[in-house]
PDB file of C-alpha atoms in Angstrom:
ATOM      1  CA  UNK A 460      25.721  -1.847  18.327  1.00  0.00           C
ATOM      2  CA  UNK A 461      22.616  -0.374  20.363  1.00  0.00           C
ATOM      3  CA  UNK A 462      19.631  -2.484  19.790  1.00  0.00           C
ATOM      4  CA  UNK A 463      16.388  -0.145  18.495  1.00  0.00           C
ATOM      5  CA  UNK A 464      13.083  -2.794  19.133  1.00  0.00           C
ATOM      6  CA  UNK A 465      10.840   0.438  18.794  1.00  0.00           C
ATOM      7  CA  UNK A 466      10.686   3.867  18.382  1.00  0.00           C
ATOM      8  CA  UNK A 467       9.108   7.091  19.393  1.00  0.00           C
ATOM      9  CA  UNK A 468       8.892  10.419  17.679  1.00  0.00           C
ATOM     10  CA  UNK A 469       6.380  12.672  19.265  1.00  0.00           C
ATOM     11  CA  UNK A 470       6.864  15.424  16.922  1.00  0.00           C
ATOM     12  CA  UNK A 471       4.470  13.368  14.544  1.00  0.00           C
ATOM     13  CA  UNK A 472       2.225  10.832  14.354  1.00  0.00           C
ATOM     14  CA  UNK A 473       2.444   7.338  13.853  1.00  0.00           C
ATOM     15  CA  UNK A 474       1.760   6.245  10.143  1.00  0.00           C
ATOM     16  CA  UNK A 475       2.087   2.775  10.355  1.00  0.00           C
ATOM     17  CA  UNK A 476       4.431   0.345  12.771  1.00  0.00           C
ATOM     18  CA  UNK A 477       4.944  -3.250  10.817  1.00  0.00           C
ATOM     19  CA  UNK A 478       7.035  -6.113  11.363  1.00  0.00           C
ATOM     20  CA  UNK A 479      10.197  -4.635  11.103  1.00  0.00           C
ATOM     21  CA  UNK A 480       9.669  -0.963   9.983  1.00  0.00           C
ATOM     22  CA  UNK A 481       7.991   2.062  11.875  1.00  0.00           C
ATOM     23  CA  UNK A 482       6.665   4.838   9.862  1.00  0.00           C
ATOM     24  CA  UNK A 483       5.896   8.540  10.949  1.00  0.00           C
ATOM     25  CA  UNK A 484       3.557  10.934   8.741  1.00  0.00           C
ATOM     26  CA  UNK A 485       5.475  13.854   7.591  1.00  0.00           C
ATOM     27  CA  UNK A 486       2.848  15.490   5.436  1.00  0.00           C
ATOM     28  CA  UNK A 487       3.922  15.409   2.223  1.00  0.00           C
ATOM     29  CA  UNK A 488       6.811  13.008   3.376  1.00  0.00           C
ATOM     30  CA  UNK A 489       7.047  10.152   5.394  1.00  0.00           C
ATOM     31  CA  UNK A 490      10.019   9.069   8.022  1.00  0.00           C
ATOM     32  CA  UNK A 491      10.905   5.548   7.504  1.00  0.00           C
ATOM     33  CA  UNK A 492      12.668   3.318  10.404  1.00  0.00           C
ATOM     34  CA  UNK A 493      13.994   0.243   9.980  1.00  0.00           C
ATOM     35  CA  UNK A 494      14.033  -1.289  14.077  1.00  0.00           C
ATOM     36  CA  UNK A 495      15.970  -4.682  14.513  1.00  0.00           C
ATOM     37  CA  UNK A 496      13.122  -6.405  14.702  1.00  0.00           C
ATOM     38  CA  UNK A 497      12.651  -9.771  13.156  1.00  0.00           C
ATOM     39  CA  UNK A 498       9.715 -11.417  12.434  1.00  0.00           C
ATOM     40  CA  UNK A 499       9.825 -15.362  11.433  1.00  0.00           C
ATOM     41  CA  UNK A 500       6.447 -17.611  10.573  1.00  0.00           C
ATOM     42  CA  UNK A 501       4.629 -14.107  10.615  1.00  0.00           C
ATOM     43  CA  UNK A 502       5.477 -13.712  14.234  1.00  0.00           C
ATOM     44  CA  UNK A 503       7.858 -10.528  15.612  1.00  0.00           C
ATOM     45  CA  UNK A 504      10.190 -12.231  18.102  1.00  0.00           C
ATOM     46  CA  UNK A 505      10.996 -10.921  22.015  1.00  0.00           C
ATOM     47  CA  UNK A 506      14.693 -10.132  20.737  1.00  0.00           C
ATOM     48  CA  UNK A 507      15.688  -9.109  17.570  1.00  0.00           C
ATOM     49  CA  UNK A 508      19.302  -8.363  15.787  1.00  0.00           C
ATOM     50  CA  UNK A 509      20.945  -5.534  16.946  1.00  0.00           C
ATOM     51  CA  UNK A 510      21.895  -3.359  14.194  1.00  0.00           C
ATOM     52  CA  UNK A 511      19.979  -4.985  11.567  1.00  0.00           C
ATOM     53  CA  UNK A 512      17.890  -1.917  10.683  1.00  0.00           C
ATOM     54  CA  UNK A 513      20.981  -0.010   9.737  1.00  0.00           C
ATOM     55  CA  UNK A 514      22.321  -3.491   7.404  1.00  0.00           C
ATOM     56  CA  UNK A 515      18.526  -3.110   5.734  1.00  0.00           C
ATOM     57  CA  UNK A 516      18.757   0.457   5.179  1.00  0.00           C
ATOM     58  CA  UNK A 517      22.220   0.560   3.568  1.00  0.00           C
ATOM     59  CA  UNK A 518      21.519  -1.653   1.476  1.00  0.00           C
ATOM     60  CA  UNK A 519      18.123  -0.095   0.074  1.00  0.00           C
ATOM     61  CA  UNK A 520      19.502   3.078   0.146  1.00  0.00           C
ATOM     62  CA  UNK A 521      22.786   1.590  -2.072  1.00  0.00           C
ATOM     63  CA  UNK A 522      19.895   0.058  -4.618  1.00  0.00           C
ATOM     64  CA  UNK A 523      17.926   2.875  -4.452  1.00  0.00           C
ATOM     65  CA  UNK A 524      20.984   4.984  -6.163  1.00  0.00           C
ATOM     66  CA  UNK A 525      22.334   2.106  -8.177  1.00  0.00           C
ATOM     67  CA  UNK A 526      18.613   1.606 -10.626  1.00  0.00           C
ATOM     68  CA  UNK A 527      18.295   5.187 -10.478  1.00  0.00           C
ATOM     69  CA  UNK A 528      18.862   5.104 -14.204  1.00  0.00           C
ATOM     70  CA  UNK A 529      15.498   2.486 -14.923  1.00  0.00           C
ATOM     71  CA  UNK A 530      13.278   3.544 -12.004  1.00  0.00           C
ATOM     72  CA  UNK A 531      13.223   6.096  -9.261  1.00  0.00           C
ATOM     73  CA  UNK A 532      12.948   5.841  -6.069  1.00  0.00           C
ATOM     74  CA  UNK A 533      10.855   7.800  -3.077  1.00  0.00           C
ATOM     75  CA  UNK A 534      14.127   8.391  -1.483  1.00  0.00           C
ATOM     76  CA  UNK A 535      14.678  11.822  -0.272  1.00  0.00           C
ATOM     77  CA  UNK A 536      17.225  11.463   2.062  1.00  0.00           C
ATOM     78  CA  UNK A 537      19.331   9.334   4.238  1.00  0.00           C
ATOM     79  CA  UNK A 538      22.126  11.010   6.110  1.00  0.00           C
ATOM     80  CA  UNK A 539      20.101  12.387   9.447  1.00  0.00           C
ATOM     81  CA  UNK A 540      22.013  15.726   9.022  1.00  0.00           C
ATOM     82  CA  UNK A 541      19.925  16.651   6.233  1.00  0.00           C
ATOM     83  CA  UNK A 542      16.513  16.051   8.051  1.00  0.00           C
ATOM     84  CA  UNK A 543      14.675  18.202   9.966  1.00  0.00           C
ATOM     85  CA  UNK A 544      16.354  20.011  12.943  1.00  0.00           C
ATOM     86  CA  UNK A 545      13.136  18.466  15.044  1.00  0.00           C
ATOM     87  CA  UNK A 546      14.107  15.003  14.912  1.00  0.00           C
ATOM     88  CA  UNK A 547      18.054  15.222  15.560  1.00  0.00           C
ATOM     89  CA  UNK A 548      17.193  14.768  19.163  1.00  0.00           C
ATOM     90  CA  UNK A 549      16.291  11.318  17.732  1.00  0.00           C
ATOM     91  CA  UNK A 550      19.773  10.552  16.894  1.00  0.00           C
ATOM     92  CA  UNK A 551      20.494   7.647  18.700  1.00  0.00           C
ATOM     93  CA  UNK A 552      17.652   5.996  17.522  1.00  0.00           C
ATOM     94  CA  UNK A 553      17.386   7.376  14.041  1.00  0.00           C
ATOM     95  CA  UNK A 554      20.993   7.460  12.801  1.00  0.00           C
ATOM     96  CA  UNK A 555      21.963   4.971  10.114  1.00  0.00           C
ATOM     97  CA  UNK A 556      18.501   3.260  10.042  1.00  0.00           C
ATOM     98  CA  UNK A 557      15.992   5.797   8.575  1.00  0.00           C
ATOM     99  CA  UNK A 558      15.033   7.674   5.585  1.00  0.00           C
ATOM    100  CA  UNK A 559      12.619  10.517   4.800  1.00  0.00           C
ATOM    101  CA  UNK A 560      10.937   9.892   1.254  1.00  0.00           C
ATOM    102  CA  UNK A 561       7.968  11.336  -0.719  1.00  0.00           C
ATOM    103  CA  UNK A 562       4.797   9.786  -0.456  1.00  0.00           C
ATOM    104  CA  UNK A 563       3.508   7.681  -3.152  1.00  0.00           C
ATOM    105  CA  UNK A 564      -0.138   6.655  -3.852  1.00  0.00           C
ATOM    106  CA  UNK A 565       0.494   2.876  -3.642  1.00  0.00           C
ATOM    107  CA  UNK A 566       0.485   0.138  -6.429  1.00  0.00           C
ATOM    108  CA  UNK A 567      -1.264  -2.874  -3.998  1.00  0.00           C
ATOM    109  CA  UNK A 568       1.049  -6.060  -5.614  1.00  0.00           C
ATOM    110  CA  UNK A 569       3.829  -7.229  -4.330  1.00  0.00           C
ATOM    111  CA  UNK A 570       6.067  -7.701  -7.931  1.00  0.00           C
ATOM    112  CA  UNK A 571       7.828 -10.733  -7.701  1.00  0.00           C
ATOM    113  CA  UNK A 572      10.389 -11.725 -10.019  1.00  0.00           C
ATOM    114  CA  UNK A 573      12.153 -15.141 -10.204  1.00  0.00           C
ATOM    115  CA  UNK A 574      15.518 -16.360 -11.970  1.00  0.00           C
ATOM    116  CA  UNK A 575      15.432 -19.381  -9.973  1.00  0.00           C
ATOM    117  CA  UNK A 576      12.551 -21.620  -8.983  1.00  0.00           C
ATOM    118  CA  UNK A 577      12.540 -21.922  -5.190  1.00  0.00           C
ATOM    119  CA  UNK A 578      10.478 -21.442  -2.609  1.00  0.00           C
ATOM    120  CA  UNK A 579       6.446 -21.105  -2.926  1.00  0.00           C
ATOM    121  CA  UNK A 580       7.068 -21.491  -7.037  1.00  0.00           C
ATOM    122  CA  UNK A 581       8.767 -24.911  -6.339  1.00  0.00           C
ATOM    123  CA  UNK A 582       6.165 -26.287  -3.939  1.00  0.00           C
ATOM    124  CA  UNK A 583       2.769 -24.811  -6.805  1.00  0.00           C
ATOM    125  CA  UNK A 584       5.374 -26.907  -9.608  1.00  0.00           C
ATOM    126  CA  UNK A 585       6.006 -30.068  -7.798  1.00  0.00           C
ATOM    127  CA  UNK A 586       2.146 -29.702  -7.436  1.00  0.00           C
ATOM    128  CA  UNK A 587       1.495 -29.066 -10.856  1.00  0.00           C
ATOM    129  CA  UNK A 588       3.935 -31.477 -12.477  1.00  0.00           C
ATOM    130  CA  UNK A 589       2.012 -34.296 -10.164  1.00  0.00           C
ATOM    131  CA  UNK A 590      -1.311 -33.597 -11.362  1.00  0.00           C
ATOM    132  CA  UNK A 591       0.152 -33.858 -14.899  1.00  0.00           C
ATOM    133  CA  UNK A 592       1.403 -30.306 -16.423  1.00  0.00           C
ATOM    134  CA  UNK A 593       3.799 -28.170 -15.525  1.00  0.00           C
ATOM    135  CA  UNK A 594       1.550 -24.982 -15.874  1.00  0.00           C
ATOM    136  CA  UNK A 595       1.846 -22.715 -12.974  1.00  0.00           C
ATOM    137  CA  UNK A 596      -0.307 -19.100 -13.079  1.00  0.00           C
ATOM    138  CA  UNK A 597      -0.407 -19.111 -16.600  1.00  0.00           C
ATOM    139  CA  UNK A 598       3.110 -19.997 -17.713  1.00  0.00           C
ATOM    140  CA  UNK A 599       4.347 -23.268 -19.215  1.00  0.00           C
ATOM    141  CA  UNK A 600       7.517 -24.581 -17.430  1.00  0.00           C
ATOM    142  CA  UNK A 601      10.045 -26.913 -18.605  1.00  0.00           C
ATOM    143  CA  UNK A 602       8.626 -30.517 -16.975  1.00  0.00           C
ATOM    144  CA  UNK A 603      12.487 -31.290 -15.809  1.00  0.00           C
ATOM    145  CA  UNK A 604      12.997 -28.680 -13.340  1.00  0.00           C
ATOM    146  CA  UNK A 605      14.967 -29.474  -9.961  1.00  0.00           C
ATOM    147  CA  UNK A 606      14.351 -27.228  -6.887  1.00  0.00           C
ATOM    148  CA  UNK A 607      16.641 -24.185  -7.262  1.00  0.00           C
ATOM    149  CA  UNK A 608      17.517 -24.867 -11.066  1.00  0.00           C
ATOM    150  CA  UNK A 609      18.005 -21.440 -12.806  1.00  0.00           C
ATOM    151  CA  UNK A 610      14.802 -21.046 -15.063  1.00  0.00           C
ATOM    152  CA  UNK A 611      15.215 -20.509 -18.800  1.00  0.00           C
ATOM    153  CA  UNK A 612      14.504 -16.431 -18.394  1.00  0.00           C
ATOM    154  CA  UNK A 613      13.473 -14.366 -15.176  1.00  0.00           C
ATOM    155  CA  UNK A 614       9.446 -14.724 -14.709  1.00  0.00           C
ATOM    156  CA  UNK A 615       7.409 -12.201 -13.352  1.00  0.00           C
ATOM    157  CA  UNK A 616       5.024 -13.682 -10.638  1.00  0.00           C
ATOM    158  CA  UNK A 617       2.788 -11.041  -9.382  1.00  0.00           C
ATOM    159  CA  UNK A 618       1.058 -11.844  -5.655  1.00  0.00           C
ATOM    160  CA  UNK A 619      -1.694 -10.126  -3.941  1.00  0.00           C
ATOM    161  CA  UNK A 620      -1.002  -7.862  -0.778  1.00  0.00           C
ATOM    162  CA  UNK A 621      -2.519  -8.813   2.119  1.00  0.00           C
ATOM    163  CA  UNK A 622      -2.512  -7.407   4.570  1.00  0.00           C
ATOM    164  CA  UNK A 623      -2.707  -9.831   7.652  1.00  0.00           C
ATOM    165  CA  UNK A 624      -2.052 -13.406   6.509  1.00  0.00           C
ATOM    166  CA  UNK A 625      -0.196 -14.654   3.710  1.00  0.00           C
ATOM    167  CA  UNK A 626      -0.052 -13.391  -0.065  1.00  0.00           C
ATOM    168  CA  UNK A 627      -1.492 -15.305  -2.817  1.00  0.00           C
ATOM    169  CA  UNK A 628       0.438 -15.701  -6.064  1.00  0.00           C
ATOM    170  CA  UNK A 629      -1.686 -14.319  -9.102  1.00  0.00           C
ATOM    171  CA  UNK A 630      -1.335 -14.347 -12.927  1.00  0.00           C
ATOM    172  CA  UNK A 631      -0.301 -11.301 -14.478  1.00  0.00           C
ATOM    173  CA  UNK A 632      -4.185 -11.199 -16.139  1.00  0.00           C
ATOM    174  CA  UNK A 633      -5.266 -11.423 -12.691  1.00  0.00           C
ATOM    175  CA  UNK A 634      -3.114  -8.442 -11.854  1.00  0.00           C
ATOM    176  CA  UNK A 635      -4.383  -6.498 -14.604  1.00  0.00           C
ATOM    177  CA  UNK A 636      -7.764  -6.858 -13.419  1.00  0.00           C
ATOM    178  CA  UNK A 637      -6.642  -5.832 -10.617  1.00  0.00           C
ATOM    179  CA  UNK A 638      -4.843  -2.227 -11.054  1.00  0.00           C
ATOM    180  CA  UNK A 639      -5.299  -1.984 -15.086  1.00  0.00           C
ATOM    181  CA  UNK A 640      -3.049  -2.498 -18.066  1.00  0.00           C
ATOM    182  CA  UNK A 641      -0.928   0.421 -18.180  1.00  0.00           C
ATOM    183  CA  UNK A 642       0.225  -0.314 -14.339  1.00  0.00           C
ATOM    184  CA  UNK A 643       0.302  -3.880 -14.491  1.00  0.00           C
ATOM    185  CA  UNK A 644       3.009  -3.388 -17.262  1.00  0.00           C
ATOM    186  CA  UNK A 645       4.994  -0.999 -15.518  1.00  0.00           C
ATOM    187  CA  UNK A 646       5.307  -3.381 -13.061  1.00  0.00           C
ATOM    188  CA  UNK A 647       6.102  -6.007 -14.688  1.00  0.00           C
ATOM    189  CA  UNK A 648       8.859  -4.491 -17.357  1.00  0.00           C
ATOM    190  CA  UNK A 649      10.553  -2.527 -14.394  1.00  0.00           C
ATOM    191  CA  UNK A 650      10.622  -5.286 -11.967  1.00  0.00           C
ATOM    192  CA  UNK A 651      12.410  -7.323 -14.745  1.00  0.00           C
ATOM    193  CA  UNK A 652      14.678  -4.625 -16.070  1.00  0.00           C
ATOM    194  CA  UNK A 653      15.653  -4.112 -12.333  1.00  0.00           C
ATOM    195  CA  UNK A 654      16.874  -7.603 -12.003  1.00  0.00           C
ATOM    196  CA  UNK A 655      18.296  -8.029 -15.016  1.00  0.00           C
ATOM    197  CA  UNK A 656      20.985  -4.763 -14.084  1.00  0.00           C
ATOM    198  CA  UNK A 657      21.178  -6.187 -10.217  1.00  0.00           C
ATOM    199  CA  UNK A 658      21.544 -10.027 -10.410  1.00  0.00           C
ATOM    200  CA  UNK A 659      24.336  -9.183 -13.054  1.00  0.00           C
ATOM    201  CA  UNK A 660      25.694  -6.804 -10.577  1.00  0.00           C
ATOM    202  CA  UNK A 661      25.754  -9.395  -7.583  1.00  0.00           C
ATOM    203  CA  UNK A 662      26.713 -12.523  -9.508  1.00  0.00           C
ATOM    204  CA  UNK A 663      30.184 -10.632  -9.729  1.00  0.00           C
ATOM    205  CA  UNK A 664      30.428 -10.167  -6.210  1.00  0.00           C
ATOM    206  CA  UNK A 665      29.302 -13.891  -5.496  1.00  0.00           C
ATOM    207  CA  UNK A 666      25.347 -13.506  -4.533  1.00  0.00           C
ATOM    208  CA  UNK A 667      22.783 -15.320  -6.582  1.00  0.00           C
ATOM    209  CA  UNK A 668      19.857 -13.395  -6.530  1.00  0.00           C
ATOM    210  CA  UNK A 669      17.482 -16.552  -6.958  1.00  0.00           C
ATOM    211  CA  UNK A 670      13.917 -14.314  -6.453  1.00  0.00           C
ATOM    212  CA  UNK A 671      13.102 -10.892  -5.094  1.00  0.00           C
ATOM    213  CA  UNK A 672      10.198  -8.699  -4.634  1.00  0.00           C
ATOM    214  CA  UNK A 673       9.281  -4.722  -5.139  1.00  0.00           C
ATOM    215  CA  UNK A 674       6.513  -2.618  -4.276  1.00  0.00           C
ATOM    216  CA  UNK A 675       5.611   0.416  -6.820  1.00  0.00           C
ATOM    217  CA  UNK A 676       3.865   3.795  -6.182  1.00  0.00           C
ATOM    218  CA  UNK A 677       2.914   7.008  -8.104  1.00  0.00           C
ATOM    219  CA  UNK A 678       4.756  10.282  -6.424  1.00  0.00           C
ATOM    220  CA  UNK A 679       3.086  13.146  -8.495  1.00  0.00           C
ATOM    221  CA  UNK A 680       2.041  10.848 -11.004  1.00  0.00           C
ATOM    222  CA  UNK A 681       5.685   9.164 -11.484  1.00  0.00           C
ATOM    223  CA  UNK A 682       6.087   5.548 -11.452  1.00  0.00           C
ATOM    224  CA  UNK A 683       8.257   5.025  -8.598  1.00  0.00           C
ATOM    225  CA  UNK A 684      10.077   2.586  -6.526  1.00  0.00           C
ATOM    226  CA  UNK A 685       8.835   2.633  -2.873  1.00  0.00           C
ATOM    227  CA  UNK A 686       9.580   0.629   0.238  1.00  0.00           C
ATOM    228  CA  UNK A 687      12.602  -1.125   0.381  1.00  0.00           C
ATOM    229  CA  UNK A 688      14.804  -2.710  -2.627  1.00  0.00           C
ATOM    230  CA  UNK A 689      16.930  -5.801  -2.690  1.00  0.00           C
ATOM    231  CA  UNK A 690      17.172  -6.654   0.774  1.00  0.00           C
ATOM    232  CA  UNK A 691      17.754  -9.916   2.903  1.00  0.00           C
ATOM    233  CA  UNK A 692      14.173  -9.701   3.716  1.00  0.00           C
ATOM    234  CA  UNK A 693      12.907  -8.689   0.363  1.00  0.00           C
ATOM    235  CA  UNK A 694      15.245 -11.156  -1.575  1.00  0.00           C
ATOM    236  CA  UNK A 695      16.642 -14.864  -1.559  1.00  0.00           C
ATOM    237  CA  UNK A 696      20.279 -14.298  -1.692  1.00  0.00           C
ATOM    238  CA  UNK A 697      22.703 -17.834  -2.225  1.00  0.00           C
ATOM    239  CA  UNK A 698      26.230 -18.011  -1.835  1.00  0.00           C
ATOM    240  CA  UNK A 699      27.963 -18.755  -5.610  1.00  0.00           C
ATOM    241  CA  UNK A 700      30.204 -21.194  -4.364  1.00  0.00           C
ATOM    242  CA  UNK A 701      28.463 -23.545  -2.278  1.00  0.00           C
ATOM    243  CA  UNK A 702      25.062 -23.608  -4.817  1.00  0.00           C
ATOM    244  CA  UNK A 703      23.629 -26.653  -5.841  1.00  0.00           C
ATOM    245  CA  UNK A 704      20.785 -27.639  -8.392  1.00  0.00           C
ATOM    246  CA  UNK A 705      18.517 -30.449  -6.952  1.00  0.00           C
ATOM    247  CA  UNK A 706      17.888 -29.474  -3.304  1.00  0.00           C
ATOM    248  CA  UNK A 707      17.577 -26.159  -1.315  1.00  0.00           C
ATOM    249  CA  UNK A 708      20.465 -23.373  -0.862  1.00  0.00           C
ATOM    250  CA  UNK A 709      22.333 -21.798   2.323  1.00  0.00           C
ATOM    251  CA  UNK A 710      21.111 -18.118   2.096  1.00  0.00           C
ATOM    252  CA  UNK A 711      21.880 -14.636   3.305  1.00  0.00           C
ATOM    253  CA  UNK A 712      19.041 -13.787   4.789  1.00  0.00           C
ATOM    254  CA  UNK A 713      16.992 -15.227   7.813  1.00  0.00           C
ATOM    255  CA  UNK A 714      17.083 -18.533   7.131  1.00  0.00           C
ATOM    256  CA  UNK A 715      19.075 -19.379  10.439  1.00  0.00           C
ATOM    257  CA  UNK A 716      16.404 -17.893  12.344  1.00  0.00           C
ATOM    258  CA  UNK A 717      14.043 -19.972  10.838  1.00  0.00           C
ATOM    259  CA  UNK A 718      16.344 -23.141  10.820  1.00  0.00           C
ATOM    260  CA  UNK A 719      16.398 -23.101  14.491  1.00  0.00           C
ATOM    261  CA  UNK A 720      12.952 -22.255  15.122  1.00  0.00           C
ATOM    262  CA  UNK A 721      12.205 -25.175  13.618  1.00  0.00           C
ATOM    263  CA  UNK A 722      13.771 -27.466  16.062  1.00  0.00           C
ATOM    264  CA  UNK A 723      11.736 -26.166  18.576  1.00  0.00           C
ATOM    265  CA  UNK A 724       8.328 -27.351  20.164  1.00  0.00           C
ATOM    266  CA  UNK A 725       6.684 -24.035  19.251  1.00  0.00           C
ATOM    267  CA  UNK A 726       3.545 -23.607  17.201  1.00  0.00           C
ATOM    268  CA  UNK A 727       4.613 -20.765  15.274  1.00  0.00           C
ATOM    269  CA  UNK A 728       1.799 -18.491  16.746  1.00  0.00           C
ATOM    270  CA  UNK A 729       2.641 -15.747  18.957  1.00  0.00           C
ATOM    271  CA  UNK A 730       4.229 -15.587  21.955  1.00  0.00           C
ATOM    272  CA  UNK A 731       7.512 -16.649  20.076  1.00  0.00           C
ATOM    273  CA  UNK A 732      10.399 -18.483  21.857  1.00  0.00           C
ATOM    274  CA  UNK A 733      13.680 -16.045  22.418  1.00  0.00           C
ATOM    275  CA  UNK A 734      16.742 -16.425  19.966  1.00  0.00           C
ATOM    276  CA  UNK A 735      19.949 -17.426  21.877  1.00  0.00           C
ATOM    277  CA  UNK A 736      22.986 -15.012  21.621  1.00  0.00           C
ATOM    278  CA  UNK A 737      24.483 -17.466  19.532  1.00  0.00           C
ATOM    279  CA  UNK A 738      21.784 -17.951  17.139  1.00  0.00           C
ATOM    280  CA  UNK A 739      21.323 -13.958  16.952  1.00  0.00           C
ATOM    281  CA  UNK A 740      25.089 -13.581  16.059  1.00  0.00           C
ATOM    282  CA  UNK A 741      24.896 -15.690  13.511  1.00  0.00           C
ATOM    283  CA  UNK A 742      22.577 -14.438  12.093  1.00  0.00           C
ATOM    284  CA  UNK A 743      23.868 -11.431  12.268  1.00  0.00           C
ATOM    285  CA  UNK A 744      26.796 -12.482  10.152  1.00  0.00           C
ATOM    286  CA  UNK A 745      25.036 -13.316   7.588  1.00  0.00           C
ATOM    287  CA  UNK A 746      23.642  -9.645   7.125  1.00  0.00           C
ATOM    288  CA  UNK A 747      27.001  -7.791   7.865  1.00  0.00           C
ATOM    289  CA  UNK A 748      28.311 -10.570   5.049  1.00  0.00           C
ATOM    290  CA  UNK A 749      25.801  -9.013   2.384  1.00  0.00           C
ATOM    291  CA  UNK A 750      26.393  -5.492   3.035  1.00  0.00           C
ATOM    292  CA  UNK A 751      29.771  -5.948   2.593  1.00  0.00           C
ATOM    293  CA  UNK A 752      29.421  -8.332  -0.587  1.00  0.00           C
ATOM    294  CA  UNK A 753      27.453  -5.676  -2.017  1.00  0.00           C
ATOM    295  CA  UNK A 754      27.949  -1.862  -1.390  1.00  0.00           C
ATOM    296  CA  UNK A 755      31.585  -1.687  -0.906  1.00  0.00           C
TER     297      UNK A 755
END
């Protein structure tokens, strides 16, 4: 498949260009790209994975559809053929990998919801359970927990957006300070309602969902879900059959990339070493494998 590292549509300007995603300013709409590039340590590598825009836009667009009944989405459309006649000359690079969706007047919180504890959680209760209580942002935790035990109920762990640098987990008071009651609960009930219906729905088809994160908008003054949904990159997929409590999980999503990385004598600030074929194929698998697992 044709690698896409960047893109150019002269017909309109350049919204925003990210990590992974390039967005063009449609107006009232905006064109969203997913390249194949791959970021790791907040760095964008020299070579990404070919195809891996179209594996991240399948599967939003498949969520998109699938929680239409709790939330919807700024998804307009998908399928090229039903864009403008202007960017079909974009095919190539287009095809497969973009969407056209309303605009939304942005929530600015990343909504994080957890069914396992795992990752920056794990490391803030370790932490906590050392200094003597297992309180983390607010919430009392059982003092037991192993890394990547399931918790007692899906937690809703709200984080600020930053926009260069990392996030910063917040309580959900904090987050009501920060974009008002009404919001803050909208966030919060949808982002847990959503996982409820889609960890259910990938358990069956052997993907633990152990965390994930949305981002919320208003289109028109409707609570919407915006940017991408239940990705590799937005998620922390495990395989069923090979998970373990008590230490940390093989996943579906970049962790290969990462792995590897880390074996290297590389600072982690840019320019960032080049993946070997091998590496990148793997890697690779590991996306196609989701996809697969979950929209057919």
């Amino acid at each position: 498949m044709k690698e896409v590292l960047t893109t150019q549509v002269k017909e309109y300007p350049l919204f925003s260009r990210g990590k992974v995603r390039d967005v063009y300013d449609l107006g009232d709409r905006l064109l969203i790209v997913a390249t194949d590039r791959l970021s790791a340590f907040d760095v964008v590598l020299p070579n990404g994975i070919p195809g891996r825009g179209v594996m991240l836009t399948a599967v939003s667009v498949f969520w998109f559809n699938f929680l239409k009944d709790i939330v919807p989405s700024h998804l307009i459309a998908a399928d090229i053929d039903q864009f403008p006649a202007d960017l079909h000359k974009y095919r190539d690079d287009l095809e497969g990998r973009s969407m056209i969706v309303h605009k939304a007047k942005r929530v600015d919180v990343e909504c994080i919801v957890r069914g396992y504890i795992s990752g920056s959680l794990w490391k803030e209760y370790k932490t906590a359970v050392a200094a003597g209580t297992s309180v983390v942002h607010g919430m009392t935790f059982p003092s037991d927990l192993k890394e990547s035990d399931r918790l007692p109920e899906p937690i809703f762990t709200p984080s600020t957006k930053a926009e260069s640098g990392h996030d910063e987990n917040i309580s959900f008071d904090r987050m009501v300070a920060l974009v008002g009651e009404e919001t803050a609960r909208l966030c919060r009930d949808t982002t847990l309602a959503i996982y409820a219906k889609a960890s259910d729905y990938a358990l069956n088809r052997g993907i633990i969902i152990a965390d994930t994160k949305f981002e919320f908008g208003y289109v028109e003054g409707r609570f919407t879900l915006i940017d991408e949904a239940l990705s590799p990159d937005s998620s922390r997929f495990w395989p069923v059959d090979s998970y373990r409590q008590g230490q940390s999980q093989p996943s579906f999503d970049k962790q290969i990339i990462r792995d590897y990385l880390e074996t290297l004598d590389w600072d982690k600030t840019y320019p960032a070493p080049v993946l070997p074929k091998d590496v990148v194929q793997k890697a690779s698998e590991k996306y196609q494998e989701v996809v697969a697992r979950l929209t057919r």
